[in-house]
GROMACS .gro file of C-alpha atoms in nm:
model
  412
    1MET     CA    1  -1.743   1.617  -4.653
    2LYS     CA    2  -2.025   1.375  -4.554
    3LYS     CA    3  -1.775   1.163  -4.363
    4ILE     CA    4  -1.649   1.473  -4.174
    5ILE     CA    5  -2.001   1.573  -4.088
    6HIS     CA    6  -2.089   1.219  -3.973
    7PHE     CA    7  -1.773   1.212  -3.758
    8ILE     CA    8  -1.862   1.548  -3.602
    9ILE     CA    9  -2.213   1.435  -3.520
   10LYS     CA   10  -2.104   1.098  -3.390
   11ASN     CA   11  -1.837   1.263  -3.161
   12LYS     CA   12  -2.010   1.596  -3.089
   13ILE     CA   13  -1.973   1.572  -2.713
   14LEU     CA   14  -1.597   1.485  -2.729
   15ILE     CA   15  -1.545   1.768  -2.976
   16LEU     CA   16  -1.732   2.002  -2.745
   17LEU     CA   17  -1.500   1.892  -2.460
   18ILE     CA   18  -1.184   1.947  -2.669
   19THR     CA   19  -1.305   2.292  -2.783
   20TYR     CA   20  -1.399   2.393  -2.443
   21SER     CA   21  -1.055   2.284  -2.304
   22PHE     CA   22  -0.873   2.463  -2.589
   23ILE     CA   23  -1.063   2.797  -2.518
   24ILE     CA   24  -1.004   2.768  -2.143
   25LEU     CA   25  -0.632   2.699  -2.181
   26CYS     CA   26  -0.549   2.952  -2.451
   27TYR     CA   27  -0.744   3.245  -2.318
   28ASN     CA   28  -0.510   3.535  -2.215
   29ILE     CA   29  -0.205   3.285  -2.205
   30ASN     CA   30   0.015   3.546  -2.363
   31LYS     CA   31  -0.070   3.818  -2.099
   32ILE     CA   32   0.054   3.623  -1.799
   33THR     CA   33   0.425   3.694  -1.713
   34LEU     CA   34   0.661   3.406  -1.692
   35ASN     CA   35   0.766   3.352  -1.330
   36GLY     CA   36   0.922   3.086  -1.093
   37ASP     CA   37   1.029   2.756  -1.246
   38GLU     CA   38   0.881   2.833  -1.576
   39LEU     CA   39   1.089   3.154  -1.599
   40ILE     CA   40   1.392   2.934  -1.533
   41TYR     CA   41   1.297   2.685  -1.800
   42SER     CA   42   1.229   2.957  -2.043
   43ILE     CA   43   1.566   3.111  -2.001
   44VAL     CA   44   1.744   2.777  -2.021
   45ALA     CA   45   1.557   2.711  -2.362
   46LYS     CA   46   1.644   3.064  -2.487
   47GLU     CA   47   2.022   3.040  -2.391
   48SER     CA   48   2.052   2.692  -2.521
   49LEU     CA   49   1.897   2.790  -2.848
   50GLU     CA   50   2.147   3.091  -2.870
   51HIS     CA   51   2.436   2.851  -2.802
   52ASN     CA   52   2.275   2.604  -3.055
   53SER     CA   53   2.319   2.335  -2.789
   54TRP     CA   54   2.037   2.078  -2.798
   55LEU     CA   55   2.195   1.826  -2.574
   56THR     CA   56   2.379   2.037  -2.304
   57PHE     CA   57   2.169   2.320  -2.154
   58TYR     CA   58   2.269   2.658  -2.031
   59TYR     CA   59   2.134   2.891  -1.763
   60LYS     CA   60   2.289   3.241  -1.724
   61ASN     CA   61   2.584   3.124  -1.923
   62ASN     CA   62   2.645   2.834  -1.682
   63LEU     CA   63   2.586   2.464  -1.747
   64TRP     CA   64   2.246   2.355  -1.629
   65PHE     CA   65   2.190   1.986  -1.533
   66GLU     CA   66   1.876   2.011  -1.323
   67LYS     CA   67   1.613   1.842  -1.558
   68PRO     CA   68   1.581   1.595  -1.843
   69PRO     CA   69   1.573   1.725  -2.189
   70LEU     CA   70   1.226   1.679  -2.340
   71ILE     CA   71   1.027   1.982  -2.221
   72ILE     CA   72   1.335   2.200  -2.283
   73TRP     CA   73   1.349   2.066  -2.631
   74LEU     CA   74   0.998   2.145  -2.700
   75ALA     CA   75   1.035   2.499  -2.569
   76MET     CA   76   1.341   2.550  -2.783
   77LEU     CA   77   1.142   2.429  -3.089
   78SER     CA   78   0.866   2.668  -3.008
   79PHE     CA   79   1.103   2.962  -2.954
   80LYS     CA   80   1.268   2.874  -3.293
   81PHE     CA   81   0.957   2.860  -3.500
   82ILE     CA   82   0.703   3.086  -3.311
   83GLY     CA   83   0.920   3.340  -3.145
   84GLN     CA   84   1.034   3.414  -2.795
   85THR     CA   85   0.708   3.503  -2.620
   86GLU     CA   86   0.495   3.382  -2.333
   87PHE     CA   87   0.267   3.212  -2.572
   88ALA     CA   88   0.555   3.029  -2.744
   89ALA     CA   89   0.701   2.919  -2.409
   90ARG     CA   90   0.363   2.764  -2.312
   91PHE     CA   91   0.252   2.642  -2.649
   92PHE     CA   92   0.338   2.272  -2.604
   93ILE     CA   93   0.226   2.262  -2.247
   94VAL     CA   94  -0.125   2.383  -2.365
   95ILE     CA   95  -0.120   2.097  -2.617
   96PHE     CA   96  -0.041   1.862  -2.341
   97GLY     CA   97  -0.323   1.998  -2.131
   98ILE     CA   98  -0.563   1.914  -2.416
   99ILE     CA   99  -0.405   1.563  -2.457
  100GLY     CA  100  -0.451   1.506  -2.095
  101VAL     CA  101  -0.822   1.562  -2.121
  102LEU     CA  102  -0.845   1.324  -2.418
  103VAL     CA  103  -0.632   1.063  -2.229
  104THR     CA  104  -0.873   1.088  -1.931
  105TYR     CA  105  -1.172   1.053  -2.160
  106TYR     CA  106  -1.035   0.737  -2.327
  107PHE     CA  107  -0.905   0.593  -2.003
  108THR     CA  108  -1.241   0.630  -1.839
  109TYR     CA  109  -1.416   0.476  -2.146
  110THR     CA  110  -1.161   0.188  -2.145
  111LEU     CA  111  -1.243   0.109  -1.781
  112PHE     CA  112  -1.612   0.154  -1.762
  113LYS     CA  113  -1.735   0.148  -2.131
  114ASN     CA  114  -1.944   0.452  -2.090
  115LYS     CA  115  -1.915   0.773  -2.294
  116ASN     CA  116  -2.114   0.990  -2.040
  117ALA     CA  117  -1.869   0.890  -1.752
  118ALA     CA  118  -1.576   0.968  -1.991
  119LEU     CA  119  -1.727   1.312  -2.073
  120PHE     CA  120  -1.767   1.394  -1.696
  121SER     CA  121  -1.416   1.273  -1.622
  122GLY     CA  122  -1.271   1.500  -1.890
  123PHE     CA  123  -1.488   1.794  -1.765
  124TYR     CA  124  -1.369   1.742  -1.409
  125LEU     CA  125  -0.998   1.745  -1.507
  126ILE     CA  126  -1.010   2.058  -1.714
  127SER     CA  127  -1.206   2.222  -1.437
  128SER     CA  128  -0.941   2.153  -1.170
  129PRO     CA  129  -0.758   2.465  -1.061
  130LEU     CA  130  -0.432   2.287  -1.032
  131TYR     CA  131  -0.459   2.123  -1.372
  132LEU     CA  132  -0.554   2.455  -1.538
  133PHE     CA  133  -0.271   2.626  -1.364
  134LEU     CA  134  -0.011   2.375  -1.469
  135SER     CA  135  -0.148   2.341  -1.823
  136LYS     CA  136  -0.098   2.718  -1.866
  137SER     CA  137   0.258   2.720  -1.731
  138LEU     CA  138   0.592   2.595  -1.866
  139MET     CA  139   0.613   2.319  -1.615
  140MET     CA  140   0.683   1.946  -1.638
  141ASP     CA  141   0.394   1.806  -1.422
  142VAL     CA  142   0.115   1.788  -1.686
  143PRO     CA  143   0.330   1.595  -1.937
  144LEU     CA  144   0.449   1.365  -1.656
  145SER     CA  145   0.089   1.304  -1.544
  146ILE     CA  146   0.001   1.204  -1.906
  147CYS     CA  147   0.298   0.978  -1.936
  148ILE     CA  148   0.206   0.800  -1.598
  149ALA     CA  149  -0.162   0.775  -1.718
  150LEU     CA  150  -0.071   0.628  -2.062
  151SER     CA  151   0.172   0.378  -1.889
  152MET     CA  152  -0.109   0.279  -1.649
  153LEU     CA  153  -0.350   0.243  -1.939
  154GLY     CA  154  -0.113   0.006  -2.104
  155LEU     CA  155  -0.071  -0.196  -1.778
  156TRP     CA  156  -0.450  -0.220  -1.747
  157LYS     CA  157  -0.462  -0.359  -2.102
  158VAL     CA  158  -0.192  -0.610  -2.010
  159PHE     CA  159  -0.394  -0.717  -1.702
  160LYS     CA  160  -0.684  -0.783  -1.936
  161GLY     CA  161  -0.474  -1.018  -2.147
  162HIS     CA  162  -0.341  -0.785  -2.420
  163ASN     CA  163   0.022  -0.840  -2.351
  164GLN     CA  164   0.137  -0.636  -2.657
  165TRP     CA  165   0.045  -0.329  -2.458
  166LEU     CA  166   0.350  -0.383  -2.240
  167MET     CA  167   0.551  -0.213  -2.515
  168PHE     CA  168   0.313   0.080  -2.514
  169SER     CA  169   0.356   0.113  -2.139
  170ALA     CA  170   0.732   0.084  -2.158
  171PHE     CA  171   0.743   0.360  -2.419
  172PHE     CA  172   0.563   0.606  -2.197
  173ILE     CA  173   0.771   0.516  -1.889
  174GLY     CA  174   1.074   0.604  -2.100
  175VAL     CA  175   0.909   0.934  -2.209
  176GLY     CA  176   0.821   1.010  -1.853
  177ILE     CA  177   1.191   0.984  -1.756
  178LEU     CA  178   1.275   1.220  -2.037
  179VAL     CA  179   1.014   1.456  -1.903
  180LYS     CA  180   1.093   1.455  -1.534
  181GLY     CA  181   1.361   1.199  -1.449
  182ILE     CA  182   1.319   0.917  -1.210
  183LEU     CA  183   0.961   1.019  -1.139
  184GLY     CA  184   0.887   0.868  -1.474
  185LEU     CA  185   0.930   0.529  -1.305
  186LEU     CA  186   0.623   0.585  -1.076
  187PRO     CA  187   0.415   0.342  -1.293
  188VAL     CA  188   0.667   0.064  -1.200
  189LEU     CA  189   0.604   0.143  -0.825
  190ILE     CA  190   0.223   0.142  -0.880
  191PHE     CA  191   0.245  -0.183  -1.071
  192ILE     CA  192   0.435  -0.359  -0.798
  193SER     CA  193   0.162  -0.248  -0.560
  194LEU     CA  194  -0.109  -0.376  -0.797
  195ILE     CA  195   0.055  -0.723  -0.811
  196PHE     CA  196  -0.043  -0.775  -0.445
  197VAL     CA  197  -0.379  -0.588  -0.442
  198LEU     CA  198  -0.517  -0.745  -0.760
  199LYS     CA  199  -0.335  -1.079  -0.707
  200ILE     CA  200  -0.169  -1.060  -1.049
  201ASN     CA  201   0.037  -1.346  -1.168
  202PHE     CA  202   0.350  -1.150  -1.236
  203SER     CA  203   0.547  -1.442  -1.390
  204LYS     CA  204   0.273  -1.520  -1.651
  205THR     CA  205   0.182  -1.156  -1.709
  206ILE     CA  206   0.532  -1.002  -1.745
  207LEU     CA  207   0.819  -1.234  -1.705
  208LYS     CA  208   0.697  -1.494  -1.958
  209SER     CA  209   0.558  -1.239  -2.195
  210LYS     CA  210   0.705  -1.252  -2.540
  211TYR     CA  211   0.696  -0.870  -2.542
  212LEU     CA  212   0.912  -0.820  -2.238
  213THR     CA  213   1.246  -0.801  -2.429
  214LYS     CA  214   1.102  -0.569  -2.690
  215SER     CA  215   0.957  -0.362  -2.406
  216LEU     CA  216   1.294  -0.327  -2.228
  217LEU     CA  217   1.457  -0.245  -2.557
  218ILE     CA  218   1.209   0.030  -2.629
  219PHE     CA  219   1.272   0.168  -2.278
  220ILE     CA  220   1.650   0.157  -2.312
  221ILE     CA  221   1.658   0.310  -2.664
  222LEU     CA  222   1.449   0.612  -2.534
  223ILE     CA  223   1.649   0.694  -2.221
  224LEU     CA  224   1.998   0.583  -2.286
  225PRO     CA  225   2.129   0.815  -2.561
  226TRP     CA  226   2.093   1.146  -2.386
  227HIS     CA  227   2.204   1.003  -2.042
  228LEU     CA  228   2.507   0.846  -2.205
  229PHE     CA  229   2.597   1.157  -2.388
  230MET     CA  230   2.583   1.368  -2.063
  231THR     CA  231   2.779   1.106  -1.875
  232PHE     CA  232   3.063   1.101  -2.125
  233LYS     CA  233   3.064   1.476  -2.174
  234HIS     CA  234   3.025   1.600  -1.814
  235GLY     CA  235   3.069   1.287  -1.600
  236ASN     CA  236   3.027   1.328  -1.211
  237ASN     CA  237   2.925   1.706  -1.247
  238PHE     CA  238   2.607   1.592  -1.438
  239TRP     CA  239   2.515   1.313  -1.203
  240ASN     CA  240   2.577   1.513  -0.885
  241SER     CA  241   2.338   1.778  -0.996
  242TYR     CA  242   2.089   1.578  -1.207
  243PHE     CA  243   2.036   1.280  -0.982
  244LEU     CA  244   2.205   1.326  -0.640
  245TYR     CA  245   2.078   1.680  -0.575
  246HIS     CA  246   1.761   1.713  -0.774
  247HIS     CA  247   1.638   1.357  -0.702
  248LEU     CA  248   1.778   1.210  -0.386
  249GLU     CA  249   1.831   1.530  -0.179
  250ARG     CA  250   1.492   1.656  -0.278
  251PHE     CA  251   1.339   1.348  -0.148
  252ASN     CA  252   1.540   1.323   0.168
  253THR     CA  253   1.553   1.697   0.273
  254ASN     CA  254   1.338   2.005   0.206
  255ILE     CA  255   1.576   2.192  -0.020
  256HIS     CA  256   1.320   2.473  -0.076
  257GLU     CA  257   1.213   2.526   0.289
  258LYS     CA  258   1.263   2.899   0.246
  259PHE     CA  259   0.974   2.897  -0.007
  260THR     CA  260   0.747   2.636   0.127
  261GLY     CA  261   0.830   2.657   0.503
  262LYS     CA  262   0.828   2.341   0.705
  263SER     CA  263   0.574   2.091   0.573
  264ASP     CA  264   0.441   1.763   0.741
  265PHE     CA  265   0.325   1.434   0.605
  266PHE     CA  266  -0.031   1.570   0.538
  267PHE     CA  267   0.093   1.870   0.340
  268PHE     CA  268  -0.113   1.786   0.034
  269GLU     CA  269  -0.433   1.710   0.226
  270VAL     CA  270  -0.408   2.043   0.391
  271LYS     CA  271  -0.360   2.219   0.061
  272PHE     CA  272  -0.660   2.039  -0.081
  273LEU     CA  273  -0.880   2.172   0.201
  274GLU     CA  274  -0.729   2.530   0.171
  275HIS     CA  275  -0.819   2.542  -0.202
  276ILE     CA  276  -1.139   2.332  -0.204
  277ASN     CA  277  -1.400   2.426  -0.464
  278THR     CA  278  -1.749   2.325  -0.582
  279LEU     CA  279  -1.634   2.038  -0.784
  280GLU     CA  280  -1.408   1.900  -0.503
  281ILE     CA  281  -1.707   1.920  -0.261
  282ILE     CA  282  -1.907   1.714  -0.509
  283LEU     CA  283  -1.612   1.466  -0.535
  284PHE     CA  284  -1.603   1.440  -0.153
  285ILE     CA  285  -1.977   1.354  -0.151
  286LEU     CA  286  -1.926   1.101  -0.426
  287ILE     CA  287  -1.656   0.925  -0.228
  288ILE     CA  288  -1.874   0.903   0.084
  289TYR     CA  289  -2.175   0.768  -0.128
  290PHE     CA  290  -1.939   0.510  -0.280
  291ILE     CA  291  -1.805   0.392   0.046
  292PHE     CA  292  -2.160   0.333   0.188
  293ASN     CA  293  -2.274   0.171  -0.132
  294PHE     CA  294  -1.959  -0.034  -0.225
  295LYS     CA  295  -2.144  -0.369  -0.254
  296LYS     CA  296  -2.378  -0.209  -0.519
  297TYR     CA  297  -2.076  -0.154  -0.742
  298SER     CA  298  -1.886  -0.478  -0.672
  299LYS     CA  299  -1.879  -0.562  -1.051
  300TYR     CA  300  -1.634  -0.265  -1.093
  301LYS     CA  301  -1.420  -0.396  -0.803
  302LYS     CA  302  -1.097  -0.440  -1.012
  303GLN     CA  303  -1.135  -0.097  -1.176
  304ILE     CA  304  -1.189   0.066  -0.830
  305TYR     CA  305  -0.886  -0.112  -0.677
  306PHE     CA  306  -0.677  -0.019  -0.982
  307LEU     CA  307  -0.771   0.361  -0.946
  308THR     CA  308  -0.724   0.357  -0.568
  309VAL     CA  309  -0.384   0.198  -0.586
  310TYR     CA  310  -0.283   0.426  -0.872
  311SER     CA  311  -0.396   0.736  -0.659
  312MET     CA  312  -0.259   0.626  -0.323
  313VAL     CA  313   0.083   0.530  -0.447
  314ILE     CA  314   0.134   0.876  -0.596
  315LEU     CA  315   0.004   1.049  -0.284
  316LEU     CA  316   0.214   0.838  -0.054
  317PHE     CA  317   0.520   0.880  -0.257
  318PHE     CA  318   0.523   1.256  -0.253
  319SER     CA  319   0.404   1.266   0.107
  320PHE     CA  320   0.723   1.089   0.209
  321SER     CA  321   0.930   1.332   0.012
  322ASN     CA  322   1.059   1.599   0.227
  323THR     CA  323   1.051   1.865  -0.052
  324ARG     CA  324   0.681   1.929  -0.123
  325PHE     CA  325   0.506   2.167  -0.358
  326SER     CA  326   0.140   2.167  -0.441
  327HIS     CA  327   0.212   2.093  -0.807
  328TYR     CA  328   0.391   1.775  -0.729
  329ILE     CA  329   0.069   1.589  -0.675
  330ALA     CA  330  -0.057   1.670  -1.025
  331PRO     CA  331  -0.044   1.301  -1.145
  332ILE     CA  332  -0.317   1.216  -0.903
  333LEU     CA  333  -0.572   1.428  -1.091
  334ILE     CA  334  -0.628   1.194  -1.369
  335PRO     CA  335  -0.728   0.882  -1.169
  336ILE     CA  336  -0.936   1.107  -0.940
  337SER     CA  337  -1.110   1.258  -1.249
  338ILE     CA  338  -1.185   0.909  -1.385
  339PHE     CA  339  -1.350   0.813  -1.052
  340PHE     CA  340  -1.544   1.132  -1.044
  341GLY     CA  341  -1.680   1.086  -1.395
  342TRP     CA  342  -1.774   0.720  -1.338
  343MET     CA  343  -1.937   0.778  -0.994
  344LEU     CA  344  -2.125   1.085  -1.117
  345ASN     CA  345  -2.265   0.889  -1.414
  346GLU     CA  346  -2.362   0.597  -1.189
  347ILE     CA  347  -2.552   0.816  -0.945
  348TYR     CA  348  -2.732   1.044  -1.187
  349LYS     CA  349  -2.773   0.843  -1.512
  350ASN     CA  350  -3.143   0.811  -1.431
  351ASN     CA  351  -3.180   1.170  -1.324
  352LYS     CA  352  -3.061   1.382  -1.607
  353LYS     CA  353  -3.215   1.706  -1.483
  354LEU     CA  354  -3.017   1.682  -1.166
  355LEU     CA  355  -2.703   1.603  -1.372
  356LEU     CA  356  -2.770   1.918  -1.578
  357ALA     CA  357  -2.795   2.124  -1.268
  358ILE     CA  358  -2.465   1.996  -1.134
  359ALA     CA  359  -2.303   2.057  -1.480
  360ILE     CA  360  -2.415   2.423  -1.477
  361ILE     CA  361  -2.321   2.474  -1.114
  362SER     CA  362  -1.972   2.338  -1.211
  363LEU     CA  363  -1.948   2.618  -1.475
  364LEU     CA  364  -1.953   2.866  -1.189
  365ASN     CA  365  -1.632   2.716  -1.071
  366VAL     CA  366  -1.466   2.748  -1.410
  367PHE     CA  367  -1.561   3.094  -1.529
  368GLN     CA  368  -1.317   3.269  -1.311
  369TYR     CA  369  -1.020   3.132  -1.505
  370PHE     CA  370  -1.100   3.336  -1.812
  371SER     CA  371  -0.976   3.650  -1.645
  372LEU     CA  372  -0.672   3.526  -1.433
  373LYS     CA  373  -0.390   3.773  -1.438
  374VAL     CA  374  -0.181   3.611  -1.170
  375ILE     CA  375  -0.060   3.256  -1.226
  376GLN     CA  376  -0.012   3.114  -0.879
  377VAL     CA  377  -0.192   2.836  -0.701
  378GLY     CA  378  -0.380   3.009  -0.414
  379THR     CA  379  -0.492   3.315  -0.600
  380PHE     CA  380  -0.815   3.156  -0.737
  381ASN     CA  381  -1.122   3.345  -0.617
  382THR     CA  382  -1.478   3.224  -0.579
  383LEU     CA  383  -1.699   3.338  -0.859
  384ILE     CA  384  -1.921   3.550  -0.655
  385ALA     CA  385  -1.637   3.750  -0.502
  386TYR     CA  386  -1.487   3.787  -0.847
  387ILE     CA  387  -1.813   3.920  -1.000
  388LEU     CA  388  -1.856   4.177  -0.712
  389ASN     CA  389  -1.515   4.302  -0.776
  390ASN     CA  390  -1.538   4.298  -1.155
  391PHE     CA  391  -1.894   4.361  -1.242
  392ASN     CA  392  -1.796   4.428  -1.616
  393TYR     CA  393  -1.739   4.061  -1.657
  394LEU     CA  394  -2.093   3.964  -1.563
  395LEU     CA  395  -2.199   3.976  -1.939
  396LYS     CA  396  -1.923   3.733  -2.027
  397PHE     CA  397  -2.045   3.505  -1.757
  398LEU     CA  398  -2.406   3.521  -1.867
  399LEU     CA  399  -2.297   3.445  -2.228
  400LEU     CA  400  -2.093   3.142  -2.123
  401PHE     CA  401  -2.364   3.026  -1.887
  402SER     CA  402  -2.635   3.054  -2.163
  403VAL     CA  403  -2.430   2.887  -2.437
  404SER     CA  404  -2.322   2.604  -2.209
  405SER     CA  405  -2.668   2.542  -2.086
  406TYR     CA  406  -2.801   2.533  -2.433
  407LEU     CA  407  -2.546   2.278  -2.538
  408PHE     CA  408  -2.618   2.050  -2.241
  409PHE     CA  409  -2.991   2.071  -2.302
  410LEU     CA  410  -2.928   1.966  -2.658
  411TYR     CA  411  -2.711   1.668  -2.537
  412ILE     CA  412  -2.980   1.562  -2.280
   0.00000   0.00000   0.00000
């Protein structure tokens, strides 16, 4: 018992972050109707379970080849053991949402060796409207974001001389492919870019690593069985739908133009400005401050280049794709959150009262999500407008505001 208490005291801030994330993600999750892609994935999981088919999936009694199996498998397991409800459909995605916060916390600490920065990074991520939306939906973007982040974490460790982490990175690249197909290979594209930016000795770091063969073996063992089975069972029908249409054609043409309309290269930047909120304004200020004070933080040059390349490759990749949805850009949220947490801590570590004020202001941005009834990006209201239209929720807000302020005061 003493060990448990000691652990809780030692990690009270992390436990607070996890608890906060759990409450935010679970609140009202069963009252939001499944729609859009998550409705399709839910139907696929239910029908495949009814057919007792765990390798070949069905949608409206037809074969369905659109996506890799991992998220469908998890939804099937959830339906089997919890029941066929909205909560069951989203159960594992909520778990992924919390894992994403933990990964961001640990990644930030690994890069900058500062728990405060790690806390702020995790808080920024769980406060992001897009991340909240996707972590409460049966979608594949949050699991993919986590796989990419863990792969990049492994590569950072490799860059620092811990070559055994190459196997860790290869494992999560493989898992990423099982989550969302070829997009799981994005860490490879980022790594190639980093070779030039950070001037990494590719031959010494990767090609001559004694862990390269093991890493490739782990990767192949993960992705090969299901893809081989589908190839032998369904042949060209599988690959024409799974790869040619839902990967290559999505990239080359806007196959959902009737939903998204024509979108240009700066689609994601425009969406960012359309849905900007208090935390993103703070992020924008931090970026400007960093640019004008770059020399001051030169000792973190490698970390900043690493996060910049990580973010920019993702942004450019999806910007060049002709099919664009707001949720495609989700993998960029983790490196942005890491930068936010580190920069905020650097600026305000000697001014904790100002930091507390920003933390409390940030809560104003988050409270609205307790009462969302529509699960669509773009429906998020400002807090003031929400309170004016729903005065009964003012007491809930005051309670959340008071408790959160008290906890921050305790911490500081």
